[in-house]
XYZ file of C-alpha atoms in Angstrom:
452
model
C 73.468 116.049 233.670
C 75.500 117.389 230.739
C 78.437 115.180 231.705
C 76.161 112.100 231.729
C 74.922 112.910 228.222
C 78.479 113.410 227.006
C 79.535 110.063 228.486
C 76.547 108.361 226.864
C 77.374 109.859 223.475
C 80.954 108.660 223.852
C 79.856 105.117 224.580
C 77.388 105.200 221.690
C 80.116 106.358 219.316
C 82.248 103.357 220.261
C 79.565 100.809 219.366
C 80.678 98.329 216.728
C 78.156 98.146 213.908
C 78.198 95.010 211.736
C 79.878 94.918 208.355
C 77.285 95.463 205.639
C 79.118 94.194 202.548
C 79.373 90.465 201.866
C 83.134 90.308 202.182
C 83.083 91.993 205.579
C 80.203 89.774 206.659
C 82.030 86.537 205.826
C 85.261 87.764 207.408
C 83.733 89.038 210.658
C 80.270 87.590 211.313
C 79.732 84.329 209.464
C 80.015 81.122 211.473
C 77.284 80.168 213.979
C 74.937 79.039 211.213
C 77.481 76.619 209.776
C 78.132 75.103 213.202
C 74.387 74.613 213.406
C 74.241 73.226 209.852
C 76.937 70.672 210.683
C 74.651 69.242 213.369
C 71.953 68.767 210.744
C 74.305 67.141 208.225
C 74.242 63.982 210.269
C 71.293 61.719 210.877
C 68.810 63.754 208.842
C 70.966 64.015 205.725
C 72.918 60.758 205.820
C 70.173 58.393 207.010
C 66.733 60.014 206.776
C 67.054 61.713 203.378
C 68.196 58.518 201.598
C 65.500 56.539 203.425
C 62.711 58.896 202.327
C 64.193 59.271 198.847
C 64.537 55.514 198.500
C 60.937 55.037 199.649
C 59.025 57.895 198.021
C 61.416 59.072 195.312
C 61.446 62.780 194.440
C 58.161 63.346 196.302
C 60.325 63.387 199.440
C 61.592 66.831 198.378
C 58.114 68.284 198.953
C 57.995 66.604 202.366
C 61.300 68.102 203.462
C 60.309 71.453 201.950
C 57.195 71.564 204.130
C 59.195 70.571 207.213
C 61.866 73.212 206.636
C 59.245 75.892 205.950
C 57.249 75.039 209.071
C 60.205 74.747 211.455
C 62.118 77.877 210.376
C 60.196 80.119 212.782
C 61.561 78.554 215.971
C 65.157 79.398 215.025
C 64.233 82.782 213.536
C 62.734 83.752 216.891
C 65.869 82.544 218.666
C 68.113 84.613 216.386
C 65.847 87.646 216.849
C 66.222 87.221 220.621
C 69.988 86.604 220.495
C 70.791 89.847 218.716
C 67.851 91.983 219.853
C 68.078 91.247 223.586
C 71.748 90.308 223.727
C 71.458 86.951 225.459
C 70.542 83.307 224.925
C 66.773 82.560 224.796
C 67.238 80.116 227.680
C 67.722 83.094 230.020
C 64.257 84.312 229.101
C 62.719 80.919 229.894
C 62.832 81.849 233.586
C 59.956 84.259 232.859
C 57.638 81.683 231.274
C 54.293 81.391 233.110
C 53.910 78.452 235.466
C 55.881 76.885 238.324
C 59.228 78.481 239.059
C 61.976 77.554 236.571
C 59.953 74.634 235.160
C 61.110 75.444 231.618
C 64.751 75.341 232.686
C 64.297 71.895 234.202
C 62.473 70.663 231.100
C 65.345 71.948 228.963
C 67.874 70.175 231.180
C 65.831 66.976 230.769
C 66.006 67.342 226.981
C 69.761 67.968 226.998
C 70.469 64.981 229.217
C 67.900 62.248 228.605
C 66.830 62.993 225.019
C 70.344 63.874 223.855
C 71.561 60.549 225.241
C 69.277 58.732 222.819
C 69.996 61.168 219.989
C 73.702 60.475 220.507
C 72.984 56.740 220.551
C 71.049 56.888 217.271
C 73.571 59.065 215.409
C 76.482 57.174 216.979
C 75.072 53.812 215.906
C 74.795 55.090 212.327
C 78.396 56.321 212.594
C 79.475 52.878 213.795
C 77.790 51.246 210.793
C 80.077 53.202 208.448
C 83.141 52.432 210.564
C 82.301 48.717 210.444
C 82.063 48.901 206.640
C 85.593 50.312 206.447
C 87.256 47.949 208.932
C 87.790 44.164 209.357
C 84.745 41.998 210.041
C 85.717 41.326 213.659
C 85.458 45.075 214.381
C 81.682 45.081 214.678
C 79.423 48.123 214.806
C 78.992 47.680 218.571
C 82.762 47.784 219.098
C 82.986 50.730 216.725
C 80.349 52.611 218.729
C 82.039 52.094 222.077
C 85.440 52.985 220.607
C 84.493 56.103 218.666
C 81.760 57.546 220.882
C 83.912 56.821 223.932
C 86.778 58.561 222.133
C 84.526 61.521 221.374
C 83.670 61.730 225.067
C 87.363 61.834 226.007
C 88.011 64.541 223.418
C 85.141 66.644 224.719
C 86.252 66.168 228.330
C 89.760 67.431 227.661
C 88.611 69.975 225.052
C 91.519 69.165 222.756
C 89.650 68.209 219.643
C 89.986 71.391 217.586
C 92.284 69.796 214.998
C 90.058 66.722 214.657
C 87.005 68.973 214.462
C 88.561 70.971 211.623
C 89.368 67.739 209.779
C 85.825 66.434 210.240
C 84.354 69.725 209.062
C 86.654 69.585 206.038
C 85.485 66.075 205.137
C 81.845 67.074 205.705
C 82.103 70.128 203.465
C 83.886 68.010 200.841
C 81.059 65.477 201.073
C 78.511 68.260 200.594
C 80.277 69.514 197.476
C 80.581 65.959 196.150
C 76.882 65.278 196.725
C 75.833 68.505 194.991
C 78.109 67.717 192.043
C 76.760 64.173 191.969
C 73.260 65.501 191.304
C 74.538 67.463 188.311
C 76.562 64.544 186.916
C 74.029 61.775 187.561
C 70.450 63.064 187.804
C 67.515 60.634 188.146
C 66.117 58.953 185.068
C 63.096 60.437 183.313
C 61.085 57.423 184.405
C 61.780 58.062 188.118
C 61.085 61.795 187.703
C 57.713 61.180 186.075
C 56.757 58.382 188.464
C 57.670 60.007 191.801
C 57.865 63.809 191.618
C 54.162 64.421 192.172
C 53.169 60.976 193.436
C 50.828 61.175 196.413
C 51.652 58.578 199.090
C 49.061 57.044 201.373
C 48.897 59.893 203.911
C 47.344 57.695 206.597
C 49.494 54.630 205.982
C 52.095 53.540 208.546
C 55.025 53.904 206.126
C 54.319 57.545 205.289
C 53.303 58.586 208.809
C 56.292 56.874 210.426
C 58.891 58.239 208.007
C 57.399 61.724 207.794
C 57.167 61.998 211.585
C 60.809 60.936 211.868
C 61.860 63.509 209.275
C 59.829 66.192 211.053
C 61.597 65.394 214.314
C 65.165 65.150 213.038
C 65.320 67.451 210.003
C 67.091 69.764 209.886
C 67.601 69.394 213.676
C 65.514 69.486 216.846
C 64.240 72.840 218.109
C 66.484 72.626 221.180
C 69.419 73.608 218.975
C 68.085 77.182 219.126
C 69.749 77.177 222.562
C 73.020 75.890 221.102
C 73.114 78.397 218.244
C 72.296 81.051 220.836
C 75.432 80.094 222.756
C 77.587 80.206 219.611
C 76.096 83.541 218.552
C 76.587 85.125 221.964
C 80.163 83.859 222.119
C 80.955 86.316 219.328
C 79.889 89.206 221.603
C 77.760 90.841 218.929
C 74.381 92.564 218.970
C 72.586 94.039 221.955
C 74.979 92.275 224.339
C 77.427 95.105 223.635
C 74.807 97.601 224.832
C 74.518 95.771 228.146
C 78.305 95.662 228.517
C 78.480 99.421 228.051
C 75.541 100.117 230.368
C 73.286 101.341 227.546
C 69.520 100.804 227.348
C 68.336 98.709 224.359
C 64.879 100.308 224.682
C 66.342 103.747 223.974
C 65.282 104.665 220.382
C 68.708 106.051 219.531
C 70.148 102.514 219.652
C 67.454 100.945 217.510
C 69.345 101.318 214.240
C 72.217 99.481 215.904
C 69.975 96.636 217.083
C 68.207 96.476 213.717
C 71.536 96.111 211.908
C 72.621 93.259 214.175
C 69.319 91.353 213.912
C 69.631 91.610 210.123
C 73.216 90.298 210.311
C 72.278 87.395 212.591
C 69.371 86.449 210.367
C 71.580 86.628 207.277
C 74.052 84.244 208.893
C 71.363 81.771 209.895
C 69.615 81.913 206.524
C 72.825 80.867 204.768
C 73.217 77.809 206.996
C 69.519 76.977 206.638
C 69.535 77.173 202.841
C 72.762 75.158 202.663
C 71.230 72.454 204.866
C 68.094 72.328 202.698
C 69.972 72.201 199.394
C 72.100 69.341 200.664
C 69.122 67.331 201.910
C 67.401 67.842 198.548
C 70.569 66.643 196.791
C 70.618 63.503 198.949
C 66.965 62.811 198.113
C 67.678 63.189 194.392
C 70.649 60.819 194.559
C 68.661 58.298 196.599
C 65.817 58.503 194.097
C 68.286 57.779 191.322
C 70.239 54.944 192.975
C 68.084 53.407 195.719
C 64.429 53.892 194.770
C 62.313 51.866 195.410
C 64.616 50.007 197.832
C 65.547 52.284 200.776
C 68.485 51.448 203.042
C 67.868 49.022 205.905
C 69.615 48.240 209.190
C 71.618 45.471 207.520
C 72.793 47.374 204.432
C 72.850 51.028 205.533
C 76.542 51.667 204.854
C 76.548 49.721 201.571
C 73.441 51.503 200.265
C 74.658 55.002 201.203
C 78.161 54.194 199.959
C 76.776 53.474 196.508
C 74.674 56.624 196.329
C 77.292 58.399 194.194
C 78.308 55.362 192.134
C 76.258 56.281 189.068
C 77.724 59.785 189.136
C 81.414 59.099 189.700
C 82.012 55.358 189.576
C 83.269 52.768 192.044
C 85.868 54.988 193.736
C 83.091 57.154 195.145
C 81.966 54.262 197.380
C 84.858 54.817 199.790
C 84.692 58.597 199.444
C 81.029 58.446 200.493
C 81.746 56.122 203.421
C 84.514 58.385 204.739
C 82.462 61.532 204.185
C 79.369 60.043 205.832
C 81.453 58.887 208.792
C 82.933 62.394 209.157
C 79.515 64.060 208.985
C 77.994 61.711 211.547
C 81.011 61.705 213.866
C 81.240 65.506 213.895
C 77.562 65.479 214.874
C 78.296 63.078 217.751
C 81.057 65.368 219.054
C 78.866 68.466 218.723
C 75.954 66.754 220.462
C 78.141 65.654 223.371
C 79.805 69.026 223.747
C 76.690 71.141 223.158
C 74.368 69.217 225.483
C 76.946 69.093 228.272
C 77.808 72.795 228.057
C 74.141 73.781 227.881
C 73.327 71.698 230.968
C 76.296 73.179 232.841
C 75.091 76.688 232.013
C 71.415 76.082 232.787
C 71.665 74.143 236.070
C 72.939 77.113 238.150
C 70.036 79.185 236.775
C 67.499 76.453 237.570
C 68.779 76.028 241.127
C 69.512 79.769 241.482
C 72.915 78.857 242.845
C 75.877 80.495 241.103
C 78.318 78.518 243.255
C 77.619 75.362 241.212
C 80.684 74.303 239.240
C 79.425 74.361 235.638
C 82.588 72.689 234.388
C 82.104 69.740 236.719
C 78.474 69.431 235.608
C 79.628 69.483 231.980
C 82.066 66.616 232.541
C 79.508 64.535 234.444
C 76.972 64.929 231.635
C 79.533 63.875 229.020
C 80.398 60.725 230.967
C 76.742 59.953 231.621
C 75.699 60.326 227.983
C 78.585 58.152 226.744
C 77.984 55.373 229.291
C 74.182 55.220 228.989
C 74.130 55.556 225.193
C 76.802 52.840 224.858
C 74.795 50.489 227.079
C 71.701 51.214 224.989
C 73.489 50.407 221.737
C 75.037 47.188 223.079
C 71.633 46.083 224.373
C 69.754 46.829 221.136
C 72.287 45.445 218.695
C 72.962 46.808 215.213
C 69.781 48.677 214.212
C 71.034 52.082 212.984
C 68.060 52.962 210.777
C 65.396 51.626 213.163
C 66.818 53.416 216.207
C 67.237 56.728 214.401
C 63.677 56.615 213.034
C 62.341 55.790 216.495
C 64.222 58.596 218.265
C 63.412 61.090 215.511
C 59.669 60.442 215.814
C 59.885 61.049 219.569
C 61.701 64.337 218.916
C 58.760 65.484 216.784
C 56.747 65.411 220.024
C 59.185 66.373 222.777
C 60.824 69.420 221.205
C 57.681 71.356 220.222
C 57.960 73.279 223.507
C 60.933 75.352 222.321
C 58.975 77.020 219.506
C 56.253 78.754 221.594
C 58.804 79.356 224.362
C 61.022 81.331 221.961
C 57.999 83.277 220.714
C 56.949 84.182 224.260
C 60.349 85.481 225.352
C 60.716 87.506 222.139
C 57.360 89.221 222.673
C 58.126 89.850 226.327
C 61.720 91.059 226.150
C 62.479 92.653 222.779
C 62.115 96.408 222.318
C 58.760 97.130 220.660
C 60.102 97.937 217.141
C 61.754 94.520 216.869
C 58.874 92.323 217.916
C 57.291 90.238 215.155
C 54.942 91.979 212.731
C 51.374 90.862 212.009
C 52.606 88.926 208.963
C 55.132 87.068 211.128
C 52.359 86.333 213.649
C 50.276 84.700 210.917
C 53.289 82.624 209.847
C 54.067 81.536 213.433
C 50.472 80.410 214.021
C 50.282 78.429 210.771
C 53.711 76.852 211.233
C 52.983 75.988 214.866
C 49.799 74.209 213.796
C 51.858 72.216 211.297
C 54.484 71.416 213.930
C 51.726 70.181 216.276
C 50.412 67.945 213.490
C 53.942 66.596 212.979
C 54.105 65.863 216.692
C 50.707 64.134 216.644
C 51.963 61.919 213.813
C 55.047 61.024 215.832
C 52.939 60.259 218.897
C 50.546 58.099 216.869
C 53.429 56.012 215.572
C 55.190 55.594 218.901
C 51.973 54.805 220.809
C 51.054 52.140 218.268
C 47.927 53.806 216.861
C 49.490 53.598 213.403
C 51.830 50.787 212.516
């Protein structure tokens, strides 16, 4: 008995606590949140924010603020689970009440079917910017097949790290440029006074359709709590180390360790979340200044977005914006392809309870399937980047609600008692879930034709 206690103390002493100072945090722990943020700096920031800003002016900031406030809980619960339990929330979905593994199959459906159309919508917007930078004969349809097909090849061979770094570099540069653009060229006093507190027609088809789309796509869909869980767990931090060492997370003597890691994971995510929100606000401000009251359309998307910095920096910024927007959208396409395929490959063996399934083969099949089906969809629909993205985003407002209560359930069921949500968090989750359900009802009303 004494030898067991001594061994346990030795293992406890070797636990790696997170760095507490900011320098140590950025050197050792920062990262998953920015990968997540890069997904959001795609359709929501490049297409939706200018569309809402161009339509409603600065009032769109309040709309996005409500969306970000309401949706935060789903990812907060996922982060709490990642670091407090030491695994991806998807593993806890096997314990959800109902038919066996139904939640796993629903998640697979989201990562295959829904992500095919998400890829199509973001990819079509990407193609619109490519077409604006290339000769007229290189149409958006050709650009989609070329670049999304190329992204599929890169993901299949997993040799896109250099390209990914370049795309991230351009995206970060775009973010800095957009934030500076707000400082250099803020909206006129007339636009500020006219739109900041203007109340749109809350039951009108324009508001309901655009708000539902923003609620579905901004900052991302709830399913990305599974993706950020994979990135977080890949770092091998949090309670996962306890499991590796054969230690019990429910043992009170390890609670300080778990508490420190949950705090670190939440700090990382909060940085990415705030960065995403600040950038979407900046895009709304620029759109209010340059585009209002004429939002971008399918025909002029690239031209309108390209000119969003023109009043701040002049004509040269047109091409800088086109390149930056392309990089942001294309990095999102690559991340969507890679993330959805890897998630499906990881989940399918759990759903079928068959560990002999080759996850890598599943991953490759999903990549090929998403590229082929999304390309056929784009060719069939023609060049409608704004329309398609708004349509898919409104559907997401309905289909991805499931992940929020699912994350809450597995947190309450699996976390050690001290790390389960407090009463104040419970009140927040209930209120935000009600708002998310209203967002979903708005999306359903638009797509079913009740409003339009």
